[in-house]
GROMACS .gro file of C-alpha atoms in nm:
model
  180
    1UNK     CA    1   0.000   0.000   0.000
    2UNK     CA    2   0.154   0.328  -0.095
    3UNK     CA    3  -0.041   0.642   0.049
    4UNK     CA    4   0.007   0.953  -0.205
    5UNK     CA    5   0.017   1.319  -0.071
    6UNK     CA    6   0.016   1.605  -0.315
    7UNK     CA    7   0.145   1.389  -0.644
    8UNK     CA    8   0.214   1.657  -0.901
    9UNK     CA    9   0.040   1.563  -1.209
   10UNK     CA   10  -0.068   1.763  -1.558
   11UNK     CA   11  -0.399   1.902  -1.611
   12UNK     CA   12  -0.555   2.098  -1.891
   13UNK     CA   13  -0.576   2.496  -1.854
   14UNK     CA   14  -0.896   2.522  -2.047
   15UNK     CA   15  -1.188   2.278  -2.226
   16UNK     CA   16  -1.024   2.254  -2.541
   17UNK     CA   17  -0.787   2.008  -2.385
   18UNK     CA   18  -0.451   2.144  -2.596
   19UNK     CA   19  -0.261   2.304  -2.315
   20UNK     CA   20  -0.166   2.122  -1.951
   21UNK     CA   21   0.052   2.259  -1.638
   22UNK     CA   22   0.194   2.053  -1.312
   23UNK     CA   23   0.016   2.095  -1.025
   24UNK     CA   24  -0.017   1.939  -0.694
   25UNK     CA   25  -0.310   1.714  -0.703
   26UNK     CA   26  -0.478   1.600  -0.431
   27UNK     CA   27  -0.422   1.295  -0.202
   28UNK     CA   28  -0.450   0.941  -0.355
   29UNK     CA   29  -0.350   0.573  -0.301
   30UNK     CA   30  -0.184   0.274  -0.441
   31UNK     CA   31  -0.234  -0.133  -0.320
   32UNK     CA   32  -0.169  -0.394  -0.498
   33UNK     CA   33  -0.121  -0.774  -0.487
   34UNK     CA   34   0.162  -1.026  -0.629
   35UNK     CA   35   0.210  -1.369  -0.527
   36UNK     CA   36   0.465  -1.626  -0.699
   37UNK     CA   37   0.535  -1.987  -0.658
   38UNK     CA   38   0.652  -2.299  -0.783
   39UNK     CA   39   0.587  -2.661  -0.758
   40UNK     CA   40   0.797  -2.941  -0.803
   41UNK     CA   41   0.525  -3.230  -0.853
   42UNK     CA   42   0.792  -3.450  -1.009
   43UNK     CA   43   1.162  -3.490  -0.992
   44UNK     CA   44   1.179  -3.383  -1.308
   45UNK     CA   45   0.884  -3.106  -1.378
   46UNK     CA   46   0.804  -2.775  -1.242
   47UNK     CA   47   0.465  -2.602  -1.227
   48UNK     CA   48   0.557  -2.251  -1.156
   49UNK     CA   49   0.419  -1.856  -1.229
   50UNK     CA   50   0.297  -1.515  -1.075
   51UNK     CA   51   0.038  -1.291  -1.102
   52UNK     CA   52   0.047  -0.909  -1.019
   53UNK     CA   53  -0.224  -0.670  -0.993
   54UNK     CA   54  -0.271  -0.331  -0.792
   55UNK     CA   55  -0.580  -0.004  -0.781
   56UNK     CA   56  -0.485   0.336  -0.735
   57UNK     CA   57  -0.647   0.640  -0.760
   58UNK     CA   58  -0.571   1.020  -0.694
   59UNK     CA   59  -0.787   1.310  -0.640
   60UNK     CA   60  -0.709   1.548  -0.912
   61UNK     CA   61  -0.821   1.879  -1.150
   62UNK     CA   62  -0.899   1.751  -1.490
   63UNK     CA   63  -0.951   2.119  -1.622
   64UNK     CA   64  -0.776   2.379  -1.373
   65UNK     CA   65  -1.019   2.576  -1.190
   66UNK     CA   66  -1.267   2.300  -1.193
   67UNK     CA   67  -1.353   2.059  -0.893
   68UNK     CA   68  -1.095   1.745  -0.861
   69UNK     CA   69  -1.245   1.401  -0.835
   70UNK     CA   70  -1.059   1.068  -0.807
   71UNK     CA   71  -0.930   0.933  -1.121
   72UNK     CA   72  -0.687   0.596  -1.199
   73UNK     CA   73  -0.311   0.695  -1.170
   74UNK     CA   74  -0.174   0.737  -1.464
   75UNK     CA   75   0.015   0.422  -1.650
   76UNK     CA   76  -0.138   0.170  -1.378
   77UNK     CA   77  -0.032  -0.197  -1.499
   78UNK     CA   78  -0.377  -0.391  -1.530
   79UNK     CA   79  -0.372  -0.776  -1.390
   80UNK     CA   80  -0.105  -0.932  -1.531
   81UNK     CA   81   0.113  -1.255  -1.489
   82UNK     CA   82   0.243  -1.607  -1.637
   83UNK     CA   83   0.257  -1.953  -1.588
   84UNK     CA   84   0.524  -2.212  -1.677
   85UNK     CA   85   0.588  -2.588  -1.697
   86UNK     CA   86   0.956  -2.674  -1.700
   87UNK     CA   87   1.140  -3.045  -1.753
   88UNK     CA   88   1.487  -3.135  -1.655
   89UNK     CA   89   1.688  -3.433  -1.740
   90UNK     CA   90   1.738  -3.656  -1.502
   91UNK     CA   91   2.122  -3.574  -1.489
   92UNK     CA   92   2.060  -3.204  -1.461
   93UNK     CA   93   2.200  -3.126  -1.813
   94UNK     CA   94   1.913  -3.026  -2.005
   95UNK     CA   95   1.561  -2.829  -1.930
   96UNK     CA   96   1.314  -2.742  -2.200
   97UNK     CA   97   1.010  -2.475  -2.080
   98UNK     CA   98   0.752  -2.350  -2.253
   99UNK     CA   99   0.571  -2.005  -2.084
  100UNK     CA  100   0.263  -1.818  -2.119
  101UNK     CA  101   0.251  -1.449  -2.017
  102UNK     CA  102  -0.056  -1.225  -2.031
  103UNK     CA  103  -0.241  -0.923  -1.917
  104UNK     CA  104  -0.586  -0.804  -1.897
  105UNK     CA  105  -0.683  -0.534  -2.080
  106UNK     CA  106  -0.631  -0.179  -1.884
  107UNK     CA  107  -0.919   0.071  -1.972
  108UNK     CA  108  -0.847   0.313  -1.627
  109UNK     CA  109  -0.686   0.568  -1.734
  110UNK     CA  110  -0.659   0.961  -1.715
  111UNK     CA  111  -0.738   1.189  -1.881
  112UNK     CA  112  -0.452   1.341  -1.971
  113UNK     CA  113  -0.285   1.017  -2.095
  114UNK     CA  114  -0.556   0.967  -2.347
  115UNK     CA  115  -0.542   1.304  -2.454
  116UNK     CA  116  -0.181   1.374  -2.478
  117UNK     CA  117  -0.059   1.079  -2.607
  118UNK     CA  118  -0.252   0.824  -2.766
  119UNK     CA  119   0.065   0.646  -2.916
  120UNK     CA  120   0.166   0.536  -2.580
  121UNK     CA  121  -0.154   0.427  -2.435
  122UNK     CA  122  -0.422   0.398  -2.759
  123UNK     CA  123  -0.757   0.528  -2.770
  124UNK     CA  124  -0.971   0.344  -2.521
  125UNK     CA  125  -0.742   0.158  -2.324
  126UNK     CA  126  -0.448  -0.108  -2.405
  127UNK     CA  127  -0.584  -0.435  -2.509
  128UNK     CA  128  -0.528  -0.768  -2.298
  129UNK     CA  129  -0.264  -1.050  -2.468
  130UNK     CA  130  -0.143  -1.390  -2.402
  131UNK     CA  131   0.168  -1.477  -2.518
  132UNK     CA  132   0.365  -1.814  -2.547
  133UNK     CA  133   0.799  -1.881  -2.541
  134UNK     CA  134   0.943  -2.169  -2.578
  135UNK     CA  135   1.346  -2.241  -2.401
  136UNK     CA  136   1.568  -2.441  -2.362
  137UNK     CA  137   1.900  -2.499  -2.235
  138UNK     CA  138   2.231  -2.703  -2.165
  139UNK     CA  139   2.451  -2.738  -1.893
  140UNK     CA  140   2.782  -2.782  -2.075
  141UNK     CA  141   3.045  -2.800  -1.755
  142UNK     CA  142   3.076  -2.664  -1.462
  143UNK     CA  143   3.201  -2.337  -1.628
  144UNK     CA  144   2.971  -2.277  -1.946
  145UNK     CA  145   2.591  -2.255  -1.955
  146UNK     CA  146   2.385  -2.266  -2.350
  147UNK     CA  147   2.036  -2.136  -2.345
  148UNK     CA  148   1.800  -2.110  -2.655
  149UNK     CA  149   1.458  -1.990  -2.715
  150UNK     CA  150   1.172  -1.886  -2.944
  151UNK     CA  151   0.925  -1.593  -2.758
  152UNK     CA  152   0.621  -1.463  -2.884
  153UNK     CA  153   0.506  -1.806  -3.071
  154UNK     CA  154   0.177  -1.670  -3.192
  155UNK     CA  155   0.371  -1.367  -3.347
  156UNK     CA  156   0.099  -1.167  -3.139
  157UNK     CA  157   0.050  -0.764  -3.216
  158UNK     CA  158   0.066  -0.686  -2.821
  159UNK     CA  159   0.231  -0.363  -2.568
  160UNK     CA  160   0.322  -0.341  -2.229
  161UNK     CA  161   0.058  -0.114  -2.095
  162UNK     CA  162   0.212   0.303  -2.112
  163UNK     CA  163   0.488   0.150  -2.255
  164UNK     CA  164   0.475   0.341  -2.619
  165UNK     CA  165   0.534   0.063  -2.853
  166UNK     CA  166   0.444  -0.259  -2.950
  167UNK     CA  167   0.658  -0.581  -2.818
  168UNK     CA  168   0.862  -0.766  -3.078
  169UNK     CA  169   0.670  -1.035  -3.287
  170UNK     CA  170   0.816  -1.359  -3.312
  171UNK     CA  171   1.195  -1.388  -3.231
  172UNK     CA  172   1.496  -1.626  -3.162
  173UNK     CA  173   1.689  -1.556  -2.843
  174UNK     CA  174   2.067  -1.730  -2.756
  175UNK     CA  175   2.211  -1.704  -2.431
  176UNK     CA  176   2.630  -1.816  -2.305
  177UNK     CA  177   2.695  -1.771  -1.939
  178UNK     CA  178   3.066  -1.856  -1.863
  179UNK     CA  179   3.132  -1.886  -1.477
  180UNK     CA  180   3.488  -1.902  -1.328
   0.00000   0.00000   0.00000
């Protein structure tokens, strides 16, 4: 829980909604939630995964001069999370995973953010996504660690919520950790 006193934030000068300022809004609030875990069911599988999620809101001016009200914080992550189901050899050499991460689609959000920048968070809200990787890796020696993997399997269109940009489509990942 994160208790919010006098956040500066932008808002508008008049009702045409092309001009802001930073002022000090009124008082507000964050909680939120995560939990992670894993289970080994097997000697060889692993069931494992989080999920995060958190509400805010602060009391702020839309239009300056005009009463404030509560509104979402700006860029608030919506519920979000992933799930994976790992196997390792028996010797402790290999381990192939395959993951899903998603999020629910996050439709609270300001004012301002939708008006100012609709590149960063689009028109109505950023839309939910479930993505898939696939990885794998090797245990060489004692000194040298291979990892491999193939993320976004669907090639899904999908953003991080306030993030700006869309997350790479389909790609191939390689990984060498040398330890001494």
């Amino acid at each position: 829980y994160t208790d919010v006193q006098d956040l500066i934030v932008p808002a508008f000068t008049n009702k045409t909604l092309a001009t802001s300022i930073a002022t000090n809004a009124g008082d507000g609030y964050i909680f939120g939630v995560e939990l992670e875990g894993a289970w080994r069911f097997h000697p060889q599988w692993t069931l494992s995964g989080f999920a995060a999620w958190q509400k805010g809101e602060t009391e702020s001016t839309v239009i300056i001069g005009e009463p404030a009200v509560n509104k979402p914080n700006t860029r608030q992550l919506p519920l979000s999370g992933s799930v994976a189901l790992r196997w390792d050899d028996v010797d402790g050499k290999f381990w192939v995973e395959g993951r899903l991460m998603g999020a629910t689609e996050e439709d609270r959000i300001t004012a301002i953010d939708q008006a100012a920048d609709n590149q960063r968070i689009p028109t109505g809200g950023t839309p939910g996504y479930v993505v898939a990787s696939l990885r794998a890796g090797w245990h060489v020696n004692k000194n040298l660690d291979l990892t491999c993997g193939l993320e976004n399997l669907s090639d899904e269109n999908y953003r991080i919520h306030g993030s700006g940009q869309n997350e790479a489509g389909i790609g191939a990942v390689f990984g060498l950790k040398v330890m001494w």
